[in-house]
mmCIF file with all atom_site columns, C-alpha atoms in Angstrom:
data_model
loop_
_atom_site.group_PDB
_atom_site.id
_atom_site.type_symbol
_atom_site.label_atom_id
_atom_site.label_alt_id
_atom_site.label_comp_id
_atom_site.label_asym_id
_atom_site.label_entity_id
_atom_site.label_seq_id
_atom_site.pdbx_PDB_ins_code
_atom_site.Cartn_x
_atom_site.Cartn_y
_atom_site.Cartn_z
_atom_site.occupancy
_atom_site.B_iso_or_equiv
_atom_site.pdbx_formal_charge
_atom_site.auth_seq_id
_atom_site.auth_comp_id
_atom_site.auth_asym_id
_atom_site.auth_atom_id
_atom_site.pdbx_PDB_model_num
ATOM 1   C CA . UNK N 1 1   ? 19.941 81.790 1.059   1.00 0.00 ? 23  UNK N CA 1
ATOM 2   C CA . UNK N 1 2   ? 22.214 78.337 1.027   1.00 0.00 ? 24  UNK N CA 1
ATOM 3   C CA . UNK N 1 3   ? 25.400 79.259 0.082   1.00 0.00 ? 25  UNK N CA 1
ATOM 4   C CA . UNK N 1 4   ? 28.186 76.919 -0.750  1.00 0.00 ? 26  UNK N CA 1
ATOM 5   C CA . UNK N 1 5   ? 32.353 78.099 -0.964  1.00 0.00 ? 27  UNK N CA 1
ATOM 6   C CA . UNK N 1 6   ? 34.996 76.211 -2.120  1.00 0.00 ? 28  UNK N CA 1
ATOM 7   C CA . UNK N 1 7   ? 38.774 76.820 -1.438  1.00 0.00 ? 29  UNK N CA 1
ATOM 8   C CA . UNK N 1 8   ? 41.820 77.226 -2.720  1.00 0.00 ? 30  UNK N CA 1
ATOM 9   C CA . UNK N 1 9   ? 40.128 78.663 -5.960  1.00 0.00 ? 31  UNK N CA 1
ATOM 10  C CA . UNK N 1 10  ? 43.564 77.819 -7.776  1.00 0.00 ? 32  UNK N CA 1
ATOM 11  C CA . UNK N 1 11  ? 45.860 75.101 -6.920  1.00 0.00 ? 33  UNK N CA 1
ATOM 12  C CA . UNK N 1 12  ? 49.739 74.326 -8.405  1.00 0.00 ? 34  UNK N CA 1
ATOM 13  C CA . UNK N 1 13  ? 51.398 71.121 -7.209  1.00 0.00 ? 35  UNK N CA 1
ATOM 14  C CA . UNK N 1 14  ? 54.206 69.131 -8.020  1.00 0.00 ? 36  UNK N CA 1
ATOM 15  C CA . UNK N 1 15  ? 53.403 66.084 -10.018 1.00 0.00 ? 37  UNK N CA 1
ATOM 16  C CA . UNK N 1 16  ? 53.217 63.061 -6.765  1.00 0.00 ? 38  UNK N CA 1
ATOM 17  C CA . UNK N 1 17  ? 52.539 66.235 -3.913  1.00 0.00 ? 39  UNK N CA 1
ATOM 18  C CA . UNK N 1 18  ? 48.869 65.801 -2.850  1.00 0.00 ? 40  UNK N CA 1
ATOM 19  C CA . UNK N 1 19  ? 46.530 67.895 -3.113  1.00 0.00 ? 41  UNK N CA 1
ATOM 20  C CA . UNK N 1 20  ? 42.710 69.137 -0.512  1.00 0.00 ? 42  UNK N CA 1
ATOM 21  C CA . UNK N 1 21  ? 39.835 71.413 -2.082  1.00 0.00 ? 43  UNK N CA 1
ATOM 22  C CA . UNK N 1 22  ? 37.542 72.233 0.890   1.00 0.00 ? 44  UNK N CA 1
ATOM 23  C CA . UNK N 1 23  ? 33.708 72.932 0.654   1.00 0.00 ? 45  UNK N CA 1
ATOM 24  C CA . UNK N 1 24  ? 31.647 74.754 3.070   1.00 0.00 ? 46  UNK N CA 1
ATOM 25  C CA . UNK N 1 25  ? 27.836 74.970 3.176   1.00 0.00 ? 47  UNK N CA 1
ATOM 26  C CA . UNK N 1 26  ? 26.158 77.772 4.927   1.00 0.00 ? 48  UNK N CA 1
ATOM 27  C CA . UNK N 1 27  ? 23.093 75.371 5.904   1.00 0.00 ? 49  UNK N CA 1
ATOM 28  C CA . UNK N 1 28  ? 22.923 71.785 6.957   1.00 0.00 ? 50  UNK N CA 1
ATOM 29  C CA . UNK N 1 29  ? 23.144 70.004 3.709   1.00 0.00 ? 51  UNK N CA 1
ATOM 30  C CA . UNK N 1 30  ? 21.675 66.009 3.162   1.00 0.00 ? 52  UNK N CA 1
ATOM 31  C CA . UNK N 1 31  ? 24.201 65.093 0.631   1.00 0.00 ? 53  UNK N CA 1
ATOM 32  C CA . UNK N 1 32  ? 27.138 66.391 -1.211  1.00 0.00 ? 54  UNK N CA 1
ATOM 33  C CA . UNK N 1 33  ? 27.971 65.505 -4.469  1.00 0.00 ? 55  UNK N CA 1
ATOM 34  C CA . UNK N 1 34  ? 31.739 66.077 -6.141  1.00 0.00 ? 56  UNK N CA 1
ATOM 35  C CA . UNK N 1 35  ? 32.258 66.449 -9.891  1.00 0.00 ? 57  UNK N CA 1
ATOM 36  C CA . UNK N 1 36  ? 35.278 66.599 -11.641 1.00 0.00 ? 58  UNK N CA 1
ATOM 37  C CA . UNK N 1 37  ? 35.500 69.101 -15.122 1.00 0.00 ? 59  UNK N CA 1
ATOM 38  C CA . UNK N 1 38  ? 38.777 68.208 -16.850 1.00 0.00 ? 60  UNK N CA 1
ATOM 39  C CA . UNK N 1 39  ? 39.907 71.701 -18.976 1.00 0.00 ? 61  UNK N CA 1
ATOM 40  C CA . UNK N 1 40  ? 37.385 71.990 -22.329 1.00 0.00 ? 62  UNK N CA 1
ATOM 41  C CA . UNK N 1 41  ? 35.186 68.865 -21.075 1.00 0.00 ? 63  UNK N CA 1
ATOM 42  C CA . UNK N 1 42  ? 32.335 68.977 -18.921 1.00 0.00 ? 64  UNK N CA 1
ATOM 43  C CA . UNK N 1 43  ? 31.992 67.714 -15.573 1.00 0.00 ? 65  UNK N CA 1
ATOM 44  C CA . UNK N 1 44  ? 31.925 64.092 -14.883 1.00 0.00 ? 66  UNK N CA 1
ATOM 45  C CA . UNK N 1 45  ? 30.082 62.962 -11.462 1.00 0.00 ? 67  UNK N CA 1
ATOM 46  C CA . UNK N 1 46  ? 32.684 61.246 -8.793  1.00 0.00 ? 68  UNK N CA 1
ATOM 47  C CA . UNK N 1 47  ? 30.699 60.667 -5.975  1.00 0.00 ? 69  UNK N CA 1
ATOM 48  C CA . UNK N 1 48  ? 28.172 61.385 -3.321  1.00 0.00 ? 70  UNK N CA 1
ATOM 49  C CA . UNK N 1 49  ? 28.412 61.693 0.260   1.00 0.00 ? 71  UNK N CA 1
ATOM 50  C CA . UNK N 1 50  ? 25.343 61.277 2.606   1.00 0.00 ? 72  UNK N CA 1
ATOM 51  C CA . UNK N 1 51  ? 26.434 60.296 6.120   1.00 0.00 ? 73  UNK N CA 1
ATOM 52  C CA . UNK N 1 52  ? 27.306 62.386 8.721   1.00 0.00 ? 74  UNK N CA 1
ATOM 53  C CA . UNK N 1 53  ? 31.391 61.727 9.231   1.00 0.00 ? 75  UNK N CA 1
ATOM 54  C CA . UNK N 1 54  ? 31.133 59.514 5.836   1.00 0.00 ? 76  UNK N CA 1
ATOM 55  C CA . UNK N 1 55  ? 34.406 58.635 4.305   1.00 0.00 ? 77  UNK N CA 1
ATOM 56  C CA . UNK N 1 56  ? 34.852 57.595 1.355   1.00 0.00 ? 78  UNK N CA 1
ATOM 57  C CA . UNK N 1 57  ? 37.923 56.445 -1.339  1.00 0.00 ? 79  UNK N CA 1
ATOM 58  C CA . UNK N 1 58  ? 37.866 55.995 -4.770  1.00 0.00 ? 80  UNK N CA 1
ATOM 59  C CA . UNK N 1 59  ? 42.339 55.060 -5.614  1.00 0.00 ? 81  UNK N CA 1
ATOM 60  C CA . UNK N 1 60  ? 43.848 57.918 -4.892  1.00 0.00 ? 82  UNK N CA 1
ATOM 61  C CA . UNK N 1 61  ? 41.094 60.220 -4.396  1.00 0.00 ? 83  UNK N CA 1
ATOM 62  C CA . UNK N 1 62  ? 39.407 60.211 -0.853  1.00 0.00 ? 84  UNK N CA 1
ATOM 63  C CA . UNK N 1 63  ? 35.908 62.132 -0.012  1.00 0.00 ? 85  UNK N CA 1
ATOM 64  C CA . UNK N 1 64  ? 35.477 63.033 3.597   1.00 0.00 ? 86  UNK N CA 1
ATOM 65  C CA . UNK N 1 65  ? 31.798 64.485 4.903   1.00 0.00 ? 87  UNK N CA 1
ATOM 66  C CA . UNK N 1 66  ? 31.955 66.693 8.002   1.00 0.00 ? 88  UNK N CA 1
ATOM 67  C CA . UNK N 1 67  ? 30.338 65.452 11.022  1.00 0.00 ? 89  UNK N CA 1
ATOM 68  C CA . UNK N 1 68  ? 27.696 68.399 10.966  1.00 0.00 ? 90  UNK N CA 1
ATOM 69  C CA . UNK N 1 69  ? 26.903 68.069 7.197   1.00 0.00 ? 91  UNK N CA 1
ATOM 70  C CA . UNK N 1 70  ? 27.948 71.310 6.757   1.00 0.00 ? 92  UNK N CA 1
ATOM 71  C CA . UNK N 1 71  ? 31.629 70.972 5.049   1.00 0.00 ? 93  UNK N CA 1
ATOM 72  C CA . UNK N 1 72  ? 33.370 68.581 2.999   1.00 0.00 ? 94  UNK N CA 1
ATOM 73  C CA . UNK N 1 73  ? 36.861 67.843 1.559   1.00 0.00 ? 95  UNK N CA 1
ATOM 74  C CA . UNK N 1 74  ? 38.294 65.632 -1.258  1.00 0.00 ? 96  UNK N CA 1
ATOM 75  C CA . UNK N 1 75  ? 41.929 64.974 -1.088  1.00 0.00 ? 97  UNK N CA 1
ATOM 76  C CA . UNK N 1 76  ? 44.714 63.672 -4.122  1.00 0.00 ? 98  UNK N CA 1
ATOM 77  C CA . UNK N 1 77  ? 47.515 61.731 -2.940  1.00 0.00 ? 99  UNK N CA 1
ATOM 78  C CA . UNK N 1 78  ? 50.142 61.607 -5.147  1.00 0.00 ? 100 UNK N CA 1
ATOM 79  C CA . UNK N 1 79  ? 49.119 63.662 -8.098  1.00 0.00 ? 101 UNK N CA 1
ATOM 80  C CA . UNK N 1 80  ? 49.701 62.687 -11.759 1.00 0.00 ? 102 UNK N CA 1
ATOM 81  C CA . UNK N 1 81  ? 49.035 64.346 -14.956 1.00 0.00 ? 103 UNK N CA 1
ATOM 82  C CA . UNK N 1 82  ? 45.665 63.019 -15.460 1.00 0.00 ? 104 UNK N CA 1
ATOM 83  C CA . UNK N 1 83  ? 44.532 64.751 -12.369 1.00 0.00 ? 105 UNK N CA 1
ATOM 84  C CA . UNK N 1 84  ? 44.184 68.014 -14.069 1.00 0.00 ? 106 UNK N CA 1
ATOM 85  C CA . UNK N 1 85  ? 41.058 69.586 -14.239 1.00 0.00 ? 107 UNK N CA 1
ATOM 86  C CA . UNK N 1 86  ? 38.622 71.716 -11.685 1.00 0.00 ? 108 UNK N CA 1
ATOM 87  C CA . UNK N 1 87  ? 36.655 69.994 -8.737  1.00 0.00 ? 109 UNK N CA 1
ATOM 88  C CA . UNK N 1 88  ? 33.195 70.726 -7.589  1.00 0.00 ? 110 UNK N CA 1
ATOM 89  C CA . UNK N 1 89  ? 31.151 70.214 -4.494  1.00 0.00 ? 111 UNK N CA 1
ATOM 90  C CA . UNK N 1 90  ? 27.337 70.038 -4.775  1.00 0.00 ? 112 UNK N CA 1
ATOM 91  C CA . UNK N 1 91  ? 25.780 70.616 -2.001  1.00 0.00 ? 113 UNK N CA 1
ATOM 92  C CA . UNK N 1 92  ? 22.414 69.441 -1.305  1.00 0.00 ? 114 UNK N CA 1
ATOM 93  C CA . UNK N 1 93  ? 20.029 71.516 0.928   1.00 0.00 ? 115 UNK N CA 1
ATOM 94  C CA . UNK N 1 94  ? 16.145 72.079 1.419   1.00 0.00 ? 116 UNK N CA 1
ATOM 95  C CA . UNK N 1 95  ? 15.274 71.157 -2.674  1.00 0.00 ? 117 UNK N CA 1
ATOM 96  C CA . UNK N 1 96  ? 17.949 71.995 -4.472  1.00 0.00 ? 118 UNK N CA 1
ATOM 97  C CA . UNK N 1 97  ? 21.782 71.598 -5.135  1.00 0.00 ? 119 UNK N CA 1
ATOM 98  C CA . UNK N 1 98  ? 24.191 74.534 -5.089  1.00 0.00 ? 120 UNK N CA 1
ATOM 99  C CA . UNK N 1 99  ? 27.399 74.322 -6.608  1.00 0.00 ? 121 UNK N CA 1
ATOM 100 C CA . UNK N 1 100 ? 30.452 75.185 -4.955  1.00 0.00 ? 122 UNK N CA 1
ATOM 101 C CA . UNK N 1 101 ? 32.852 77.835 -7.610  1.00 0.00 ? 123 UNK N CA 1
ATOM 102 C CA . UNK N 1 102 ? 35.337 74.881 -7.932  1.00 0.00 ? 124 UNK N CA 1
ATOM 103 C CA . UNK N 1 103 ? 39.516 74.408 -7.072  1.00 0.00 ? 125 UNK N CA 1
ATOM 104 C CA . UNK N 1 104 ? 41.348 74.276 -10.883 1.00 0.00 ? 126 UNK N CA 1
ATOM 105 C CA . UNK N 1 105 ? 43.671 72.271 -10.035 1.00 0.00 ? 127 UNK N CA 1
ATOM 106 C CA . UNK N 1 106 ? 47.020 72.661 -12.043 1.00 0.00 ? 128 UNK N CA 1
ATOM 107 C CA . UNK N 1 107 ? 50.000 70.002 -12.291 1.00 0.00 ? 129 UNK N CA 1
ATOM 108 C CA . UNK N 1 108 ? 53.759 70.800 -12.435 1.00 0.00 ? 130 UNK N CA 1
ATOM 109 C CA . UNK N 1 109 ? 55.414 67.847 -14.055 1.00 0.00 ? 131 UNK N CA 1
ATOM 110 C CA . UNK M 2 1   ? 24.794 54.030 -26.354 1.00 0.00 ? 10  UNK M CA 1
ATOM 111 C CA . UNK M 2 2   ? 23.012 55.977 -23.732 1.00 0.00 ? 11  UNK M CA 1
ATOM 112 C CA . UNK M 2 3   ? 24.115 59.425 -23.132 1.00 0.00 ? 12  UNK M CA 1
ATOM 113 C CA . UNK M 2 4   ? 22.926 63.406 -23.484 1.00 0.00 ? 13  UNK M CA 1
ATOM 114 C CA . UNK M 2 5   ? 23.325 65.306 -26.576 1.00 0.00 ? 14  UNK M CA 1
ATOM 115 C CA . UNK M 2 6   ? 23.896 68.881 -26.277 1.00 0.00 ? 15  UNK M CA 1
ATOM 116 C CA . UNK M 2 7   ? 24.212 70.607 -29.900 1.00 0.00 ? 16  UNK M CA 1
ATOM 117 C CA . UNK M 2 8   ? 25.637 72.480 -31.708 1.00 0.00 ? 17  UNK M CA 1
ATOM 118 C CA . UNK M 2 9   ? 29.237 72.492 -29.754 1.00 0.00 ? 18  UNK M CA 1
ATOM 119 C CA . UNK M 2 10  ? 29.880 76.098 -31.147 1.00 0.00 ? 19  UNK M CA 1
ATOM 120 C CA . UNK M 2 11  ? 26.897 78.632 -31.753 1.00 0.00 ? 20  UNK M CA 1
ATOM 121 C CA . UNK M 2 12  ? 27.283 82.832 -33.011 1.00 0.00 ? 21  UNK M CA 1
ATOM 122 C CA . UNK M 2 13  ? 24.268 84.851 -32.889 1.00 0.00 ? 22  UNK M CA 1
ATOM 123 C CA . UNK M 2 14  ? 23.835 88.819 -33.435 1.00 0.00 ? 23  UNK M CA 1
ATOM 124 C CA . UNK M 2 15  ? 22.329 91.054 -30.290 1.00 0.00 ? 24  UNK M CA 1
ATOM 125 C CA . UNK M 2 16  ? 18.858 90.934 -30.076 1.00 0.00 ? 25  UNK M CA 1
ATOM 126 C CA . UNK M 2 17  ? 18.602 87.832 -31.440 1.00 0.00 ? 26  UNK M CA 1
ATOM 127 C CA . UNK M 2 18  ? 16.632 84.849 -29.590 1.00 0.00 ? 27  UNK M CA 1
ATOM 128 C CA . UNK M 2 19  ? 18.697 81.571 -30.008 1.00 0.00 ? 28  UNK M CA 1
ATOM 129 C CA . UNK M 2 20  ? 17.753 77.958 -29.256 1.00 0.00 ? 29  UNK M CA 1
ATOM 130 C CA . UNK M 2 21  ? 20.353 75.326 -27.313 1.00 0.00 ? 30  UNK M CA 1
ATOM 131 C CA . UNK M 2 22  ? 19.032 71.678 -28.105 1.00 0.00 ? 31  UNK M CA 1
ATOM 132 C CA . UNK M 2 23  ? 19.308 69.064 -25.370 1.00 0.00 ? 32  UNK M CA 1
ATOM 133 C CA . UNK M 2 24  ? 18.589 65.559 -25.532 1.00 0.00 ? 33  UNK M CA 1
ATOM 134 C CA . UNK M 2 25  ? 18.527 62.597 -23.809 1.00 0.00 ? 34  UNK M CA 1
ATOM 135 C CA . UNK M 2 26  ? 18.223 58.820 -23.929 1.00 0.00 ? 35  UNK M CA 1
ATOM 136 C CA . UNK M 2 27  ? 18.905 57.568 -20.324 1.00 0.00 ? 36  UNK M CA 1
ATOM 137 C CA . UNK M 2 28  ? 15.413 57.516 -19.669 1.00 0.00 ? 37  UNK M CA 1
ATOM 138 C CA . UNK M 2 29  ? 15.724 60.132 -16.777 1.00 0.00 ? 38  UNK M CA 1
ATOM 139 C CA . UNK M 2 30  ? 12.999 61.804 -15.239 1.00 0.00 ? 39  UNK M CA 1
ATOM 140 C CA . UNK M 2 31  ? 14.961 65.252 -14.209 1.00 0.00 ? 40  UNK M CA 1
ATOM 141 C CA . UNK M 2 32  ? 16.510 67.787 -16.423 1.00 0.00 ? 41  UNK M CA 1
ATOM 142 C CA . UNK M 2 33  ? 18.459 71.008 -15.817 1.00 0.00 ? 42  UNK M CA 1
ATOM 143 C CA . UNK M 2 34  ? 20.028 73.696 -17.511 1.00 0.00 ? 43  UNK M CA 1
ATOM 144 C CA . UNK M 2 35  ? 23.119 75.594 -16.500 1.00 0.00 ? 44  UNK M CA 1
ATOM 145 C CA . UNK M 2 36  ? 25.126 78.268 -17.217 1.00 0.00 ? 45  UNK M CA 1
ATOM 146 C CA . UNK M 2 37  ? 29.062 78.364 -16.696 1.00 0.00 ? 46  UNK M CA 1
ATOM 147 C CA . UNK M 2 38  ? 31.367 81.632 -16.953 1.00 0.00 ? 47  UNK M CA 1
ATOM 148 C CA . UNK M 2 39  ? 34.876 81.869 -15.774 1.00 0.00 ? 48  UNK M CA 1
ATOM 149 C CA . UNK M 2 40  ? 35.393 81.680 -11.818 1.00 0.00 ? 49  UNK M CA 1
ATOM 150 C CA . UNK M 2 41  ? 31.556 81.472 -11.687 1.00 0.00 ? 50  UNK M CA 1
ATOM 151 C CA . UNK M 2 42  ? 30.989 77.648 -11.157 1.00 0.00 ? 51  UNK M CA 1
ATOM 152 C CA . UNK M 2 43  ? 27.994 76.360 -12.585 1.00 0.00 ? 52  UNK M CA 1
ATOM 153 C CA . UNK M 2 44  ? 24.533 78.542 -11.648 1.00 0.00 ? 53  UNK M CA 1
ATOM 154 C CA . UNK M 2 45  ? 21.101 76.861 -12.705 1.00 0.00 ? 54  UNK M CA 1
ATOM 155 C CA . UNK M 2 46  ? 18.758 78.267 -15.433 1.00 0.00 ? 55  UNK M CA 1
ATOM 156 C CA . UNK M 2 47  ? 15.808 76.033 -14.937 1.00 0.00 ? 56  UNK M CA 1
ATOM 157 C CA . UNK M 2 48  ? 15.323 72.793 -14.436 1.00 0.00 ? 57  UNK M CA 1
ATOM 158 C CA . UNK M 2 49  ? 12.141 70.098 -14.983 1.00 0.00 ? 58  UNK M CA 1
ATOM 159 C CA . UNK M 2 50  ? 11.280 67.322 -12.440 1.00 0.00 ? 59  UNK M CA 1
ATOM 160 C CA . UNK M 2 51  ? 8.829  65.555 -15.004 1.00 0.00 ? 60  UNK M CA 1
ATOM 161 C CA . UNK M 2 52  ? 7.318  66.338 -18.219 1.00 0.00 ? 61  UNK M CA 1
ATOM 162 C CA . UNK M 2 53  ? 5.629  69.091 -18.755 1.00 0.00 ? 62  UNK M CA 1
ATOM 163 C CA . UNK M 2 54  ? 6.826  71.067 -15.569 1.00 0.00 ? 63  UNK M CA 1
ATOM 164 C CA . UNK M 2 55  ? 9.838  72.762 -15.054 1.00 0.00 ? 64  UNK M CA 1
ATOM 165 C CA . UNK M 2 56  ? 11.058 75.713 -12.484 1.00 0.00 ? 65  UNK M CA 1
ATOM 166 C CA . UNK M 2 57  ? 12.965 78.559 -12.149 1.00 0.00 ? 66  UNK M CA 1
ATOM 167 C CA . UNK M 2 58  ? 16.643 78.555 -10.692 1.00 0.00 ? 67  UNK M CA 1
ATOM 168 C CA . UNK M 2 59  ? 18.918 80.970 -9.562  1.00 0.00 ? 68  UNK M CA 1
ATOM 169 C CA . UNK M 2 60  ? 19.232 83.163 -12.809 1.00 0.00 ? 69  UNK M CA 1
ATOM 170 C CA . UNK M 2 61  ? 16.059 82.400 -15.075 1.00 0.00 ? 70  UNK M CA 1
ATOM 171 C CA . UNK M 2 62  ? 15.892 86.085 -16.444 1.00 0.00 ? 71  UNK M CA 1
ATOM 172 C CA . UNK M 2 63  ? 16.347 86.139 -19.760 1.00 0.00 ? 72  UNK M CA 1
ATOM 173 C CA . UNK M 2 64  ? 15.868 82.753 -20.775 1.00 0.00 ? 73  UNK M CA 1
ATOM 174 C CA . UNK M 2 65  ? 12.760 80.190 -21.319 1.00 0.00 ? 74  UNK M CA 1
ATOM 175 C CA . UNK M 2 66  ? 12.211 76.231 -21.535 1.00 0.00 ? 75  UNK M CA 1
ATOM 176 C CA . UNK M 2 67  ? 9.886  73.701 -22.570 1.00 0.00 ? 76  UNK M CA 1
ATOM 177 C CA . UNK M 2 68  ? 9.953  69.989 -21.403 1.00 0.00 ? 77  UNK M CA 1
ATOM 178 C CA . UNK M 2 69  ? 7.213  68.282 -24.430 1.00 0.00 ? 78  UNK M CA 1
ATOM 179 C CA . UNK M 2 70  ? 9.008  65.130 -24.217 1.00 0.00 ? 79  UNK M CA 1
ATOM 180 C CA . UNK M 2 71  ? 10.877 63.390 -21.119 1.00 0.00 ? 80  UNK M CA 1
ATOM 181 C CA . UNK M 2 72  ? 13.955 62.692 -23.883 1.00 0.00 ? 81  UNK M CA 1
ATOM 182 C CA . UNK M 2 73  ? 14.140 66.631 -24.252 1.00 0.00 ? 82  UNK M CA 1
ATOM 183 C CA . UNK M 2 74  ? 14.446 69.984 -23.173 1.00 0.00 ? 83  UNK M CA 1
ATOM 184 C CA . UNK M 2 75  ? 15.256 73.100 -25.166 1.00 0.00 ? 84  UNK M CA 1
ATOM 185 C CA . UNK M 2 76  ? 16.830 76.534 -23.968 1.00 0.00 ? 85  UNK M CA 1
ATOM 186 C CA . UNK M 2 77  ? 16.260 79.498 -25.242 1.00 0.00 ? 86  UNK M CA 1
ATOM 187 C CA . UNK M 2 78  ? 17.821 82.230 -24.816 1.00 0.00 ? 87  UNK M CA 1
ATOM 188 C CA . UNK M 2 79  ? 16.034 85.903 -25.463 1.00 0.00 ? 88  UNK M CA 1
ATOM 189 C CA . UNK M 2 80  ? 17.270 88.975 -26.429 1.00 0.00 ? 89  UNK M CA 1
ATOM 190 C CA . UNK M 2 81  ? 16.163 90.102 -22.807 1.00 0.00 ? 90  UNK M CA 1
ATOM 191 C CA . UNK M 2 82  ? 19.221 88.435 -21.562 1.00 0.00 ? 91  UNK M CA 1
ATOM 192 C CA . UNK M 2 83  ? 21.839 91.013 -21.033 1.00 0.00 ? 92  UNK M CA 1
ATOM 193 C CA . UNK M 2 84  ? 24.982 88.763 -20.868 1.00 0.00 ? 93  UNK M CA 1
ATOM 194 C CA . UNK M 2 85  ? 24.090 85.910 -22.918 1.00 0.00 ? 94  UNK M CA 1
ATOM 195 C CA . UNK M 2 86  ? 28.079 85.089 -23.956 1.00 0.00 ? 95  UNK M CA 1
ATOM 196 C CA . UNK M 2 87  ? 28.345 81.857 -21.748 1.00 0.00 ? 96  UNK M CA 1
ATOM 197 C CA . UNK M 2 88  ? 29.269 78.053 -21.938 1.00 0.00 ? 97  UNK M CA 1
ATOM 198 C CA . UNK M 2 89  ? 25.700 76.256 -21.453 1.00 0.00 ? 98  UNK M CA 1
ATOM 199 C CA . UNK M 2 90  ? 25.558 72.669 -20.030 1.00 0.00 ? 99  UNK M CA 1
ATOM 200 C CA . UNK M 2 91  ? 22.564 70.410 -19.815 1.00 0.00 ? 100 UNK M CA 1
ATOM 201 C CA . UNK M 2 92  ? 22.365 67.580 -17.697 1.00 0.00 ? 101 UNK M CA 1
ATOM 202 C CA . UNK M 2 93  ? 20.033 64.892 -16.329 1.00 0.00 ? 102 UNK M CA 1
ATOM 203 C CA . UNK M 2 94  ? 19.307 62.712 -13.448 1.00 0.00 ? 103 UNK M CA 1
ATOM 204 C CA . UNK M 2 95  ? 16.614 59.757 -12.695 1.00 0.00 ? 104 UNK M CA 1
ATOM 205 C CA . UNK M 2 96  ? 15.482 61.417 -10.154 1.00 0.00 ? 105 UNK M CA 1
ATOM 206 C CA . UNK M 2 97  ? 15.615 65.203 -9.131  1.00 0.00 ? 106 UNK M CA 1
ATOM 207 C CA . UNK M 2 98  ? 19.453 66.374 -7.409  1.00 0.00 ? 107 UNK M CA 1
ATOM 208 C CA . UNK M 2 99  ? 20.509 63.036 -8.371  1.00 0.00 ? 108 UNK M CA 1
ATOM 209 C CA . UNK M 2 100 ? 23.644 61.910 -9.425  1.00 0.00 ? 109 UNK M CA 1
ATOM 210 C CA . UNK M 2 101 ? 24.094 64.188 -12.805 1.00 0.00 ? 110 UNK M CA 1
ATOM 211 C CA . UNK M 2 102 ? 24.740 63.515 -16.185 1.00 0.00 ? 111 UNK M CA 1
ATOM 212 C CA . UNK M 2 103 ? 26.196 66.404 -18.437 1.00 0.00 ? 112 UNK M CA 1
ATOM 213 C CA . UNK M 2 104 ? 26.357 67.031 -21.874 1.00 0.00 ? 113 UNK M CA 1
ATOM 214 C CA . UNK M 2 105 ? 29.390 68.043 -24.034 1.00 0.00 ? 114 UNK M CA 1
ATOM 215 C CA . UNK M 2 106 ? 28.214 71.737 -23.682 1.00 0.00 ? 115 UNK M CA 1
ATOM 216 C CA . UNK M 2 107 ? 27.385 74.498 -26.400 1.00 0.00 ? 116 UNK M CA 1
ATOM 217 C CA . UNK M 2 108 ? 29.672 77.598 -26.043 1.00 0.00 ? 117 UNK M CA 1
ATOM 218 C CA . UNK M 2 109 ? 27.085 80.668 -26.855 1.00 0.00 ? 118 UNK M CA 1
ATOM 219 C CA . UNK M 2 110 ? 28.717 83.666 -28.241 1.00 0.00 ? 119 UNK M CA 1
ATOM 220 C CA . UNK M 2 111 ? 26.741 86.422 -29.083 1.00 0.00 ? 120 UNK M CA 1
ATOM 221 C CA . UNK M 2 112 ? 28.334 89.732 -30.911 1.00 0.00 ? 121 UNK M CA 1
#
């Protein structure tokens, strides 16, 4: 069945380092969807991805969508405090979505 | 304001005892879904309802039933044939199905 993996699982940066979480989708996928979940909240929708090679930015954040629609990456530049939290992918395949495990992301000040 | 109400935020049951999540919603969206969340695990789907009166089965459905009555809501229960039932539970909807989500606050289940 569709299967969708996420790396790092865990992630420690320096505040201002940046920071990749990288998603990988067994099957062809026709959109990807990333979700932020900051630590006791629930996850709040960033964005979705349907292109093949999309790119997309959102401030510091920017969403890339492989050129196969199979993989995905969202990447922090410069992180700051408020950037805590764990990131999922979404992955959309056949008729459903498949979440990715997530990256918890963790800032050193 | 427009939103989706998950309640209660904090819920204790005994074993063996069937328990009830409440989710509603106001956005007017057609789709609903239920998930389940456990440390490390992500977010797996219970069931989740296209339109009223429909809903299917998702990755881990044993142990657990729905209803969709009314678009604003959709109800989990969980059974006592659920083996693991300790859990943080979201709820979430979409205008259309595998839309862009909405999720509720969340209802942490414990059951002793």
């Amino acid at each position: 069945g569709q299967q969708v993996m996420q790396i790092p699982q865990y992630q420690h940066v320096q505040e201002g380092e940046d920071f990749t979480t990288y998603c990988n989708s067994s099957t062809t996928l026709s959109n990807i969807q990333w979700y932020k979940q900051r630590p006791g909240g629930h996850p709040v929708f960033l964005i979705q991805l349907v292109k093949s090679g999309e790119v997309k930015k959102q401030k510091r954040l920017t969403f890339q969508f492989g050129e196969a629609k199979k993989n995905s990456s969202l990447h922090i530049t410069a992180t700051q405090t408020t950037d805590v939290g764990t990131y999922f992918c979404a992955g959309r395949g056949d008729d459903k979505i498949i979440f990715g495990k997530g990256t918890r992301l963790h800032i050193l000040p | 304001d427009g939103g989706i109400t998950q309640s209660p935020k904090y819920l204790f049951r005994k074993e063996g005892q069937n328990v009830t999540l409440s989710c509603e919603q106001n956005l007017n969206h057609d789709a609903m879904y239920w998930y389940r969340q456990d440390p490390g695990q992500g977010l797996r789907l219970i069931y989740y309802s296209q339109i009223v009166n429909d809903f299917q089965k998702g990755d881990i459905a044993e142990g657990y039933s729905v209803s969709r009555e009314k678009k604003e809501s959709f109800p989990l229960t969980v059974t006592s044939a659920q083996k693991n039932p300790t859990a943080f539970y979201l709820c979430a909807s979409s205008i259309v199905a595998h839309s862009e989500a909405f999720f509720g606050q969340g209802t942490r289940l414990t059951v002793v």
